Short mmCIF file of C-alpha atoms in Angstrom, two decimals:
data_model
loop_
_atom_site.label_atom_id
_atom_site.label_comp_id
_atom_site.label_asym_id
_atom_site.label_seq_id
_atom_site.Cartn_x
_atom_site.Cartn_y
_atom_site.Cartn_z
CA UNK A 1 -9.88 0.09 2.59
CA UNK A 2 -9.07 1.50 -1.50
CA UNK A 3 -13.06 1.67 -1.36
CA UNK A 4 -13.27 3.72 2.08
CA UNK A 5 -10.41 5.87 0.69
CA UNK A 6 -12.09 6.91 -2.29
CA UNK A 7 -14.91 7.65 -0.77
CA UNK A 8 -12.51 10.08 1.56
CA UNK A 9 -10.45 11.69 -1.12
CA UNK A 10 -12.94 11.45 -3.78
CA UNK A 11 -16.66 11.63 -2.57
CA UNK A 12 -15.63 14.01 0.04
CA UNK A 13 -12.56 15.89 -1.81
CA UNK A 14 -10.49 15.95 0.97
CA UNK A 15 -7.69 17.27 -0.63
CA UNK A 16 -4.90 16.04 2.12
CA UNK A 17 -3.74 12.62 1.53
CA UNK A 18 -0.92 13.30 4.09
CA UNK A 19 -3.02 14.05 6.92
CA UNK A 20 -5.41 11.07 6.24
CA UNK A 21 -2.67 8.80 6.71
CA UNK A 22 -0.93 10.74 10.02
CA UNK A 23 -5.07 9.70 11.26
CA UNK A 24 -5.19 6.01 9.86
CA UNK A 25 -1.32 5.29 11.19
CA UNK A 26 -2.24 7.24 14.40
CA UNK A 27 -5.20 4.71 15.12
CA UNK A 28 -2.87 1.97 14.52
CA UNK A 29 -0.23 2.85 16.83
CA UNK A 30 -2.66 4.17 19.51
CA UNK A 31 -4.44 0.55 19.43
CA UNK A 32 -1.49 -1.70 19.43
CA UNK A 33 0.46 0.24 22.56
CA UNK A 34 -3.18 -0.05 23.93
CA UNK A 35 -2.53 -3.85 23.69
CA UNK A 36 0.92 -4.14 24.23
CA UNK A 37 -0.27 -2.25 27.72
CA UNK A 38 -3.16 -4.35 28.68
CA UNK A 39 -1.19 -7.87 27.81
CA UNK A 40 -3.06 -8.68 24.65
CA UNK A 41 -0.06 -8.91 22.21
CA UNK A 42 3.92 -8.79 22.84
CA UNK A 43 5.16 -5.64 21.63
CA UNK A 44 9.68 -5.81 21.60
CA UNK A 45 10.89 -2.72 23.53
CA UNK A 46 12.21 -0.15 20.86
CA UNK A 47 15.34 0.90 21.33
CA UNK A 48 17.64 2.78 19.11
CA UNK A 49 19.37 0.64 17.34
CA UNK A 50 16.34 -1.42 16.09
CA UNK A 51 14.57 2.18 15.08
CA UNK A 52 17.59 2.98 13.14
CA UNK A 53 17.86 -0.36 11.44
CA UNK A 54 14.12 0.15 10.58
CA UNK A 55 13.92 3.61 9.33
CA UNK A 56 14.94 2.68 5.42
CA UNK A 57 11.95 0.66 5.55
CA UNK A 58 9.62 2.95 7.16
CA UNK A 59 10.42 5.89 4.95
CA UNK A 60 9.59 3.60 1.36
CA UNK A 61 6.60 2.41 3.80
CA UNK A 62 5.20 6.49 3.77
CA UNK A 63 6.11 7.11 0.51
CA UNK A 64 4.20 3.93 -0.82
CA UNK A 65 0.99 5.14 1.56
CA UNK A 66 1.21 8.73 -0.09
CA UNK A 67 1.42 8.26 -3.41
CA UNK A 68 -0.97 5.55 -2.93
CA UNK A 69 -3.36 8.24 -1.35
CA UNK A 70 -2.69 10.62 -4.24
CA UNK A 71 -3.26 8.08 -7.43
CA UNK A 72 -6.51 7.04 -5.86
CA UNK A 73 -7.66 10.40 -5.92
CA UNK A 74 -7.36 10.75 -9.07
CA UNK A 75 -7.77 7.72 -10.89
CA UNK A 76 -10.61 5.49 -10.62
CA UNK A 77 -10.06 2.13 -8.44
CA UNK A 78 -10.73 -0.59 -11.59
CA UNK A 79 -7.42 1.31 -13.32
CA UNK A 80 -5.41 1.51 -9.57
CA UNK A 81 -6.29 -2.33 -9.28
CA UNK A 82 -4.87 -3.21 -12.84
CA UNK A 83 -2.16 -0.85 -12.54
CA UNK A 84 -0.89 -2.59 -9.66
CA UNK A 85 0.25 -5.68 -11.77
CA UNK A 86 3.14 -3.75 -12.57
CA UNK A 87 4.25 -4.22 -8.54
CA UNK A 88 4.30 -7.49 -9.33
CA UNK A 89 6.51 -7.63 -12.58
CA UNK A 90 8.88 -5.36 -10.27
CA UNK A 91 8.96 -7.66 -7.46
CA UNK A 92 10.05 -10.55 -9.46
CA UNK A 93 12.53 -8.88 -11.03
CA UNK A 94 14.22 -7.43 -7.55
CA UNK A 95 13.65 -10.99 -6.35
CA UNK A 96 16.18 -12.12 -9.36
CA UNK A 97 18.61 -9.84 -9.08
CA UNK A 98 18.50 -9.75 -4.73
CA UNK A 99 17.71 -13.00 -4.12
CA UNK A 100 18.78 -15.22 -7.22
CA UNK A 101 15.14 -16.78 -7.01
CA UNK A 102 13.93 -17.64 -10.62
CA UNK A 103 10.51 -17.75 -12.22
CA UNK A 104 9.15 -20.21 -14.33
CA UNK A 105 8.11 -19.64 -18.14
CA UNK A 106 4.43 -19.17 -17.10
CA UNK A 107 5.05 -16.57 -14.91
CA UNK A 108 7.24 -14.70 -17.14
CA UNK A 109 4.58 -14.69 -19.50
CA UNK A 110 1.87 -14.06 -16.99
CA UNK A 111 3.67 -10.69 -16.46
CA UNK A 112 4.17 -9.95 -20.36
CA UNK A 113 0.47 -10.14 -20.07
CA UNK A 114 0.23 -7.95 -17.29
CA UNK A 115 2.38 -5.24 -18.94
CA UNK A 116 0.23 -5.23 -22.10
CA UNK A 117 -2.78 -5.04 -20.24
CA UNK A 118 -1.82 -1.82 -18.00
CA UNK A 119 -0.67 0.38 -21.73
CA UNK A 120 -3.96 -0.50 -23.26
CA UNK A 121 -5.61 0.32 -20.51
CA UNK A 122 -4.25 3.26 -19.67
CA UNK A 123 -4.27 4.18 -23.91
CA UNK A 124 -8.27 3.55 -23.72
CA UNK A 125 -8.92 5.13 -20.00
CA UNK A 126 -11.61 7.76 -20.79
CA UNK A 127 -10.30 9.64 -17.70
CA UNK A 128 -7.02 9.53 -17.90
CA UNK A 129 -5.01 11.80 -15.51
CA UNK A 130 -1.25 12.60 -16.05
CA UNK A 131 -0.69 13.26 -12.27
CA UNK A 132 -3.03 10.43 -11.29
CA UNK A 133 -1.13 7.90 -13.34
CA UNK A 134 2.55 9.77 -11.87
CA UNK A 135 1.60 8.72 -8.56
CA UNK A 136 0.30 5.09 -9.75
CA UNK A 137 4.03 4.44 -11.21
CA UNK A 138 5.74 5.99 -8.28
CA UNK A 139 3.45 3.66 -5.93
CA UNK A 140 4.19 0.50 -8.40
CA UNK A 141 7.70 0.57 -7.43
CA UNK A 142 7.55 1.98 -3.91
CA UNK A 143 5.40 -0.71 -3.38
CA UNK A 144 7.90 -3.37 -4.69
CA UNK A 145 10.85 -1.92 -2.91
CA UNK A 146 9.12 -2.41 0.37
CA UNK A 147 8.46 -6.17 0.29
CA UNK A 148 11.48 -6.43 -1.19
CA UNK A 149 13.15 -4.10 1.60
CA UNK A 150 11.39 -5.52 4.65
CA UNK A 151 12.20 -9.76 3.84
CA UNK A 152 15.45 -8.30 3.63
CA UNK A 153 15.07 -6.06 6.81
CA UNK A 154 13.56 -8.35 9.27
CA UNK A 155 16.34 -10.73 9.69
CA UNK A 156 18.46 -8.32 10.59
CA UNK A 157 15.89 -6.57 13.15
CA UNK A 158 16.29 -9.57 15.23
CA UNK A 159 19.79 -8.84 16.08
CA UNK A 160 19.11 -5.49 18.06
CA UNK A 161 16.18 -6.80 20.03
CA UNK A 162 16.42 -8.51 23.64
CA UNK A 163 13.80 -11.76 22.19
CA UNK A 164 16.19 -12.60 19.35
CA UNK A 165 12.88 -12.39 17.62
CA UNK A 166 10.38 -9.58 15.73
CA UNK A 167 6.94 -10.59 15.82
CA UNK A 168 4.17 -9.09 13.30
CA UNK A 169 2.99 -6.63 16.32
CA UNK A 170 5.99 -5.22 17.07
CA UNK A 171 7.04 -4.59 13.30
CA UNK A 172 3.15 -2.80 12.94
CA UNK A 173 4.24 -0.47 15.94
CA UNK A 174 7.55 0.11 14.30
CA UNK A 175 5.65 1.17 10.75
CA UNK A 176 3.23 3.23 12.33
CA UNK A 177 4.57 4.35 15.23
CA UNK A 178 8.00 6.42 12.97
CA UNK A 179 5.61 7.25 10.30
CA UNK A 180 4.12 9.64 12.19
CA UNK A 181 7.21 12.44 12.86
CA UNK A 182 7.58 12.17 9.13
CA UNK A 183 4.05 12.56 8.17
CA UNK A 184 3.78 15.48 10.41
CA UNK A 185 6.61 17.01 8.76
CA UNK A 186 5.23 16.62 5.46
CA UNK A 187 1.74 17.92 6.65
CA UNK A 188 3.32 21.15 7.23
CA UNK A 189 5.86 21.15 4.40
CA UNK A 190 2.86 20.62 1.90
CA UNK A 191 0.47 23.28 3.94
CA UNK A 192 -1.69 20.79 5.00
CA UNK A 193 -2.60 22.15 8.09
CA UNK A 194 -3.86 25.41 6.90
CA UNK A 195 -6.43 23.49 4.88
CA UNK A 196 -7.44 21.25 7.37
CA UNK A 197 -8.39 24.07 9.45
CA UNK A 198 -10.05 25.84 6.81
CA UNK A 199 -12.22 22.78 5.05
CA UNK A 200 -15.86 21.98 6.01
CA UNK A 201 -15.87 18.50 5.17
CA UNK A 202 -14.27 17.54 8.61
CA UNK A 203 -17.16 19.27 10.30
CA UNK A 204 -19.19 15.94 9.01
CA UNK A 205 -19.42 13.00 11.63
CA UNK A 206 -19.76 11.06 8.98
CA UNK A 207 -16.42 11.84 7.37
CA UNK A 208 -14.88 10.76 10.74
CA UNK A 209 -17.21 7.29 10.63
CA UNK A 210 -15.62 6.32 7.11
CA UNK A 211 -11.77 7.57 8.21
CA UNK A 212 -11.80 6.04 11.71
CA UNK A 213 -13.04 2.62 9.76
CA UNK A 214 -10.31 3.17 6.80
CA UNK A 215 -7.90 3.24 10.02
CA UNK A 216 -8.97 0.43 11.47
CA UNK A 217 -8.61 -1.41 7.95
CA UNK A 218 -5.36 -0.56 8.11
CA UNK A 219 -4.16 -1.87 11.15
CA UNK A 220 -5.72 -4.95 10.03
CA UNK A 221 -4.15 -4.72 6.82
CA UNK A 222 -0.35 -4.53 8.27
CA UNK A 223 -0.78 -7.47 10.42
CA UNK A 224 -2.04 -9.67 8.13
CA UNK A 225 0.65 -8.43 5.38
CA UNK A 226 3.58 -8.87 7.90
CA UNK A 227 2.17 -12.25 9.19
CA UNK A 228 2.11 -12.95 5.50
CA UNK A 229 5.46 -11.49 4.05
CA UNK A 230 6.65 -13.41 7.12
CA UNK A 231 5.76 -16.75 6.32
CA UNK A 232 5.89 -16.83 2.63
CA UNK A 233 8.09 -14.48 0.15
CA UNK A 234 7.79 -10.80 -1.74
CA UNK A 235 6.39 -12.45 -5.16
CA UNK A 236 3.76 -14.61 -3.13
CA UNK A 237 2.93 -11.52 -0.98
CA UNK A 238 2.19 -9.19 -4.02
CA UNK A 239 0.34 -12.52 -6.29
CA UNK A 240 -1.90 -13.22 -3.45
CA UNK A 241 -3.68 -9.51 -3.94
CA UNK A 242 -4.41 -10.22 -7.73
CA UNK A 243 -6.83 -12.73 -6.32
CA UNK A 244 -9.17 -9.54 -4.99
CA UNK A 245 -9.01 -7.25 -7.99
CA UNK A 246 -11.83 -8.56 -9.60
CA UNK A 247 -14.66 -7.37 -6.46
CA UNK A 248 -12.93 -4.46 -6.33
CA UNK A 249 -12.97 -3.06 -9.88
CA UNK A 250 -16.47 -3.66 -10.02
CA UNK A 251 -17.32 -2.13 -7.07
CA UNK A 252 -15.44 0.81 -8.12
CA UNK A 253 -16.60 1.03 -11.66
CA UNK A 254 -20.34 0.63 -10.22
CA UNK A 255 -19.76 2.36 -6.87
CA UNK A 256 -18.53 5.62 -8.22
CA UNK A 257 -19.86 5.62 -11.95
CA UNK A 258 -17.41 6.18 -14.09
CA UNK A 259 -16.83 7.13 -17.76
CA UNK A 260 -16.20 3.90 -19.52
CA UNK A 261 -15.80 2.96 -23.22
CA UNK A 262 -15.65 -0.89 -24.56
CA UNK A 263 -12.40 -1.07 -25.41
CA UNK A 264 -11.40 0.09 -21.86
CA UNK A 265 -13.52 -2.39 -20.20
CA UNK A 266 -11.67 -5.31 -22.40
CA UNK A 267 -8.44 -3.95 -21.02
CA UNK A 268 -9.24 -4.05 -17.56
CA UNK A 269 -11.11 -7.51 -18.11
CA UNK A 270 -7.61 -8.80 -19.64
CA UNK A 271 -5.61 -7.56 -16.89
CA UNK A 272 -7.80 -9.21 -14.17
CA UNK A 273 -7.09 -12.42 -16.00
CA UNK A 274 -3.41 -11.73 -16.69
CA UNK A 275 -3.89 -11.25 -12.81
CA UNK A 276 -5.10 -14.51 -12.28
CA UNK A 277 -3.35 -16.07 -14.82
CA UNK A 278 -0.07 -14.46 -13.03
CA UNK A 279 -1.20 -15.99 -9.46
CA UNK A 280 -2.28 -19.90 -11.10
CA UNK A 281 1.28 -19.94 -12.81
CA UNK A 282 2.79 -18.62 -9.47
CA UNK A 283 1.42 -21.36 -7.31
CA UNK A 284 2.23 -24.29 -9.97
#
């Protein structure tokens, strides 16, 4: 899905971040009533109380998307993926503080690693972009505060819903399905709409081939997280994606071509491992 974006905000310069994810989180909800309809899944019946309850969530769950969407435009994916350590260095630390769960010495260290890794490689990033690393930061903790938010959130969900229970399907409705009245709001507070009508690039079925697949990504994407948050904890959740960085710089680094110098290719080299390093410790 970071590939597909790029390739959306990047390749294509769509310049409307917002509006890509009112499409992806349209799919998503569109889908999942489709197979709440037909039988396929159990979707709880919304009702106020549980919306309300949810909305916190939902807005730090569009804010992460967004800035997401905005720091991949503009910096490449090997420095998103290595930047993203820092989400995990965050989630620990709201874990100790919320929950009163503790980290072993290994894992403290893991994420000493982590933070040197992220200044050197942003010191030796050939492309370095102010905005572009803004919106990495913003997304570092947005990102945190959302697993951190939802464990917390979906014990107390259960209370206003007739099941006693929220499964993964109904929380992926919830997500998507309030996302959209406050994407739609933002499309027109950030004059999205005038572009959208005005740019060529959505005039390609192609463009529409890569977004529609993006979308379906992730759908995929917030059932398997919520399945996963569900069963295990915020630390484990955000760990578990160090394990993919590696594929994914490369790809971008190769994929898109970008400026690199040695000592920048170190740093990103040492973060994947502080990565790994970080996820090994974790599980011992």
């Amino acid at each position: 899905m970071i590939l597909l974006n790029k390739v959306v905000l990047s390749s294509y310069n769509f310049n409307a971040g917002v509006s890509l994810m009112f499409y992806q989180n349209l799919i998503s909800s569109v889908i999942v009533v489709l197979l709440g309809f037909s039988g396929v899944v159990t979707v709880e019946k919304l009702n106020w109380k549980l919306v309300r309850v949810w909305i916190p969530v939902n807005i730090i769950f569009i804010s992460m998307l967004v800035s997401g969407m905005y720091s991949l435009k503009y910096v490449n994916i090997a420095m998103v993926t290595i930047l993203k350590n820092v989400t995990n260095i965050l989630t620990a630390i709201g874990e100790l503080y919320l929950f009163r769960k503790h980290q072993s010495q290994k894992v403290w260290t893991a994420m000493f690693l982590m933070i040197i890794s992220a200044i050197s490689s942003g010191i030796t990033d050939i492309s370095f972009d102010t905005l572009g690393y803004a919106w990495q930061i913003s997304n570092c903790i947005l990102t945190a505060s959302y697993s951190l938010t939802l464990r917390r959130v979906m014990d107390e969900a259960k209370k206003y819903t007739r099941s006693g229970s929220l499964n993964e399907v109904s929380m992926v409705l919830l997500n998507n399905l309030l996302s959209l009245p406050f994407a739609a709001f933002l499309i027109i507070m950030f004059d999205e709409w005038e572009y959208i009508k005005s740019v060529d690039v959505i005039k390609l079925p192609m463009f529409w081939v890569i977004a529609t697949a993006s979308g379906l990504l992730g759908l995929a994407i917030s059932f398997t997280s919520m399945w996963f948050l569900h069963q295990t904890g915020p630390t484990t959740y955000s760990l578990v994606g160090s394990l993919n960085k590696i594929p994914i710089s490369l790809a971008g680094l190769v994929l898109f071509k970008v400026p690199l110098s040695l000592p920048n290719l170190f740093s990103i080299l040492f973060g994947l491992f502080a990565g790994i390093f970080f996820a090994k410790a974790k599980m011992s």
